[in-house]
PDB file of C-alpha atoms in Angstrom:
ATOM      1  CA  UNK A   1      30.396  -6.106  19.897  1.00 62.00           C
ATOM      2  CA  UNK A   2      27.162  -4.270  19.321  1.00 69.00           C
ATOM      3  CA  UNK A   3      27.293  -1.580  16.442  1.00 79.00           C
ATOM      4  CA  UNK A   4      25.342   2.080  16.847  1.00 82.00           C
ATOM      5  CA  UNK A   5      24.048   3.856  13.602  1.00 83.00           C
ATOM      6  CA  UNK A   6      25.612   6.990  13.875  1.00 87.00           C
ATOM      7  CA  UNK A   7      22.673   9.660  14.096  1.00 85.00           C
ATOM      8  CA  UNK A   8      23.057  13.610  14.417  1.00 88.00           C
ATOM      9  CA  UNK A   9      20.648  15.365  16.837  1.00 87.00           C
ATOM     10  CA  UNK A  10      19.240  18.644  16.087  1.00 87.00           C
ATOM     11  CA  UNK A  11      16.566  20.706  18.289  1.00 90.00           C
ATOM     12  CA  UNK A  12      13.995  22.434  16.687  1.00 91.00           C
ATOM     13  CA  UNK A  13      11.584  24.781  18.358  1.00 94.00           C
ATOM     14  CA  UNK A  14       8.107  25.314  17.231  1.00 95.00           C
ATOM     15  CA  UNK A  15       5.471  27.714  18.369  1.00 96.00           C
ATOM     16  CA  UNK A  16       2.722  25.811  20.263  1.00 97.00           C
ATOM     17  CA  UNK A  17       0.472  27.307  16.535  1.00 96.00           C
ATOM     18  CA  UNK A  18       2.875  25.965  14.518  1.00 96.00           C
ATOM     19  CA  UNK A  19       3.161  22.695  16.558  1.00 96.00           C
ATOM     20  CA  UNK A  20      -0.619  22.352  16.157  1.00 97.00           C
ATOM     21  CA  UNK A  21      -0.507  22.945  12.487  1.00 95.00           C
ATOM     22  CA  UNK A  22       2.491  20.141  11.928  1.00 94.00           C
ATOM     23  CA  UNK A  23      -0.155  17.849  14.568  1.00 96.00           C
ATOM     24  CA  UNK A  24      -2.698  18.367  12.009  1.00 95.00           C
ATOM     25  CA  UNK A  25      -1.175  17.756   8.906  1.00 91.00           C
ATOM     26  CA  UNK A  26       0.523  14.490  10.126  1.00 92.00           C
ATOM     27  CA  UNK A  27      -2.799  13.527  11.463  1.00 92.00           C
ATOM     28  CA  UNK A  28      -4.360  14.053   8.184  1.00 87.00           C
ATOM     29  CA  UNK A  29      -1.907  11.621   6.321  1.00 86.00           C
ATOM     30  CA  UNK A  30      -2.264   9.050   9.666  1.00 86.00           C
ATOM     31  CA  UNK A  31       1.419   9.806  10.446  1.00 89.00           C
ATOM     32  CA  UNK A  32       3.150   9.966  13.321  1.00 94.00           C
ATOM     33  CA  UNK A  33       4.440  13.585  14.058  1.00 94.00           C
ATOM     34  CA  UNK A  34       8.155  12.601  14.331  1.00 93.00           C
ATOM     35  CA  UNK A  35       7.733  10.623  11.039  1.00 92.00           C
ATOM     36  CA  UNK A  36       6.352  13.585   9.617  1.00 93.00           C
ATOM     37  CA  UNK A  37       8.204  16.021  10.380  1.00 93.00           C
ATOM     38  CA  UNK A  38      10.870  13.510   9.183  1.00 92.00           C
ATOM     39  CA  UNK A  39       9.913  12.874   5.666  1.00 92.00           C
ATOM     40  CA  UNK A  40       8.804  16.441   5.080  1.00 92.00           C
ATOM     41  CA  UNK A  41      12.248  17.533   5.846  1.00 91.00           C
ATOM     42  CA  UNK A  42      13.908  14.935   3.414  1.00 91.00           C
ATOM     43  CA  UNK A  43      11.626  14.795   0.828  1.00 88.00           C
ATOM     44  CA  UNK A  44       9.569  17.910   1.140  1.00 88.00           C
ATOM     45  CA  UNK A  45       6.407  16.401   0.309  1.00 84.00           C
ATOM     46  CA  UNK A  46       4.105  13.435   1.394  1.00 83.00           C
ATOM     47  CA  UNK A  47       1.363  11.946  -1.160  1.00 78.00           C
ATOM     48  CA  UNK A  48      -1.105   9.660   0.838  1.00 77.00           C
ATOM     49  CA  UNK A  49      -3.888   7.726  -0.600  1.00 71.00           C
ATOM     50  CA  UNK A  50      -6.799   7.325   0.724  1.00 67.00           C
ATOM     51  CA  UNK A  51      -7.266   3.044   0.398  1.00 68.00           C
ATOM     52  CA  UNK A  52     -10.840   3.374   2.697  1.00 66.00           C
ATOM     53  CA  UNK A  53     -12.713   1.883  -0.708  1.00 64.00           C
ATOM     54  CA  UNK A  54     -10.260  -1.155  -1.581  1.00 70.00           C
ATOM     55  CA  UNK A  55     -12.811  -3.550  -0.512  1.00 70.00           C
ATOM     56  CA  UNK A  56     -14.309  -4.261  -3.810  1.00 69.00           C
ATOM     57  CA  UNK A  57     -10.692  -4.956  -5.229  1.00 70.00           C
ATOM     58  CA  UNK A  58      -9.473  -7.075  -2.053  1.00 73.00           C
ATOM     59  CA  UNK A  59     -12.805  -9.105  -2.631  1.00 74.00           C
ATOM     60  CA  UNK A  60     -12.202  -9.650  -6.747  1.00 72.00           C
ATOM     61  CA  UNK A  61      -8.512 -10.545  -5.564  1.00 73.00           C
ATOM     62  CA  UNK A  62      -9.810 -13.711  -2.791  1.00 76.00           C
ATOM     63  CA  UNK A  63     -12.186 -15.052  -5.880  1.00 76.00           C
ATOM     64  CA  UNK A  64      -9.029 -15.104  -8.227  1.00 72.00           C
ATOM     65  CA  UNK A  65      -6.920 -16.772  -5.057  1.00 74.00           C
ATOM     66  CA  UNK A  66      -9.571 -19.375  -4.789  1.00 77.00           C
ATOM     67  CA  UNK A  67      -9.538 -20.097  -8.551  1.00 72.00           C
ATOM     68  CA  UNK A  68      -5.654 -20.262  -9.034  1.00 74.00           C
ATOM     69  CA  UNK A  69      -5.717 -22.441  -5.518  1.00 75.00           C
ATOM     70  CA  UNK A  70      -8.525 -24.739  -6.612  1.00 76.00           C
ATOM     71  CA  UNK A  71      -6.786 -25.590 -10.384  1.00 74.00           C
ATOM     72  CA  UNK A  72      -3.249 -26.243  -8.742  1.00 75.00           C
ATOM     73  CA  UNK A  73      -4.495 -28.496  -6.353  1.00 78.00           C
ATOM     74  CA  UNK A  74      -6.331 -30.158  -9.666  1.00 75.00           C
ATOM     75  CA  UNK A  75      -3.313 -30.120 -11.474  1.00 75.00           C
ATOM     76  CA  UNK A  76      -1.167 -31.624  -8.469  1.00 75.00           C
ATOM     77  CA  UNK A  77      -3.867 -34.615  -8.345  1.00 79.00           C
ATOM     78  CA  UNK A  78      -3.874 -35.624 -12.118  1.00 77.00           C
ATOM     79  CA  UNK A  79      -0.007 -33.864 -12.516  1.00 74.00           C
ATOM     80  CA  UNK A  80      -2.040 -32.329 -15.247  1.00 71.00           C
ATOM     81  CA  UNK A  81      -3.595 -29.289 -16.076  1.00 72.00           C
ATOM     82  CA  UNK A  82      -6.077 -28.342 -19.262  1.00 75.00           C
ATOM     83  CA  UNK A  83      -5.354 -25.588 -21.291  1.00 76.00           C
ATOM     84  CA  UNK A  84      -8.858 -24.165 -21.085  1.00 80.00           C
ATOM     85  CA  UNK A  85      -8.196 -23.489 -17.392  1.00 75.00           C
ATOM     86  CA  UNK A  86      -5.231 -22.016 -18.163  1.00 76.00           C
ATOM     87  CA  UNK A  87      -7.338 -19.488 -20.558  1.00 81.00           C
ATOM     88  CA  UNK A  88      -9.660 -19.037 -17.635  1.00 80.00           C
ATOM     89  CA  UNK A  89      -6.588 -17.811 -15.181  1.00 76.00           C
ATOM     90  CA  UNK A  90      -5.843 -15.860 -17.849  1.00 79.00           C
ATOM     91  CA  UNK A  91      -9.332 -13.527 -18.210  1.00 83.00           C
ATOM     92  CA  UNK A  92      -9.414 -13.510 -14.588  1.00 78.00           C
ATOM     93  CA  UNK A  93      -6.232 -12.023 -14.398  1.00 77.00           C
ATOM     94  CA  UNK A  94      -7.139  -9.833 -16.674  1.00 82.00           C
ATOM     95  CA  UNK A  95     -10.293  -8.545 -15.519  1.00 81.00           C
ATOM     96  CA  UNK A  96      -8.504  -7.924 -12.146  1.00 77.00           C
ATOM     97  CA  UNK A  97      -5.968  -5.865 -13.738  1.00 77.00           C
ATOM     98  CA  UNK A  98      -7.954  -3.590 -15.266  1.00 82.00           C
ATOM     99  CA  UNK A  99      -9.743  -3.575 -12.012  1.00 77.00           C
ATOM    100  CA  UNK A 100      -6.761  -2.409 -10.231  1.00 76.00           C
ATOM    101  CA  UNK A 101      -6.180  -0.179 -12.671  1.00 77.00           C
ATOM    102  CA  UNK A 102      -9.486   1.730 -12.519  1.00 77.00           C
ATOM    103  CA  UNK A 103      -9.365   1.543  -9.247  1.00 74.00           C
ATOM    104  CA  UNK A 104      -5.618   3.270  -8.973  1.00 72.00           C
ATOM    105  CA  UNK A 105      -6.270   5.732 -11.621  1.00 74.00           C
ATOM    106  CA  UNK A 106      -9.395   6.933  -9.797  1.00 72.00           C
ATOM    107  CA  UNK A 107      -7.634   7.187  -6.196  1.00 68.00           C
ATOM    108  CA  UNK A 108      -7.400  10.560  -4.322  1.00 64.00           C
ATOM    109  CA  UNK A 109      -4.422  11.480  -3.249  1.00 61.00           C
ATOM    110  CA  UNK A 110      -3.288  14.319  -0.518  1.00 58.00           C
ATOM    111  CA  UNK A 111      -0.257  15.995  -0.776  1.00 57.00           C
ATOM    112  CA  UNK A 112       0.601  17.133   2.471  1.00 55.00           C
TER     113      UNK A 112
END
């Protein structure tokens, strides 16, 4: 037997300004309007970040991918692995850290 969430159903009415307005603001946060209208209602605020300039951190992260894939397949061959490229993983993941931090810290955000 299928099972049905049960939902409540409530109409709202907007004036076609105000419609506009909510179309805006939910297109400024790349929202649906439903979803919008939504989450404004239950949480009474939206923070969106704008992740346009994550590039530079999504590149930093494939070079520490590579390196971590590169010594385990090492370490697999020779069921070994050397403590200086342990130390290595280590800076790298590091470095990227504080990346991500900067890079977080610096973010905009929009509160819609």
């Amino acid at each position: 037997m299928r099972k049905y969430k049960q939902v409540q159903r409530k109409e709202i009415v907007y004036s076609l300004d105000e419609w506009k307005l909510i179309e805006d603001r939910a297109a400024s946060v790349l929202m649906k309007t439903g979803t919008f209208i939504k989450r404004m209602s239950l949480d009474g605020h939206i923070t969106y970040f704008n992740m346009s300039e994550v590039g530079e951190v999504m590149k930093a992260l494939r070079i520490i991918g590579a390196n971590i894939n590169q010594i385990a397949k090492k370490a697999n061959e020779i069921n070994s692995i050397y403590a200086k490229d342990i130390e290595k993983l280590r800076k790298e993941n590091e470095e990227i850290c504080h990346t991500l931090n900067q890079f977080l810290s610096a973010l905009p955000s929009i509160a819609a």
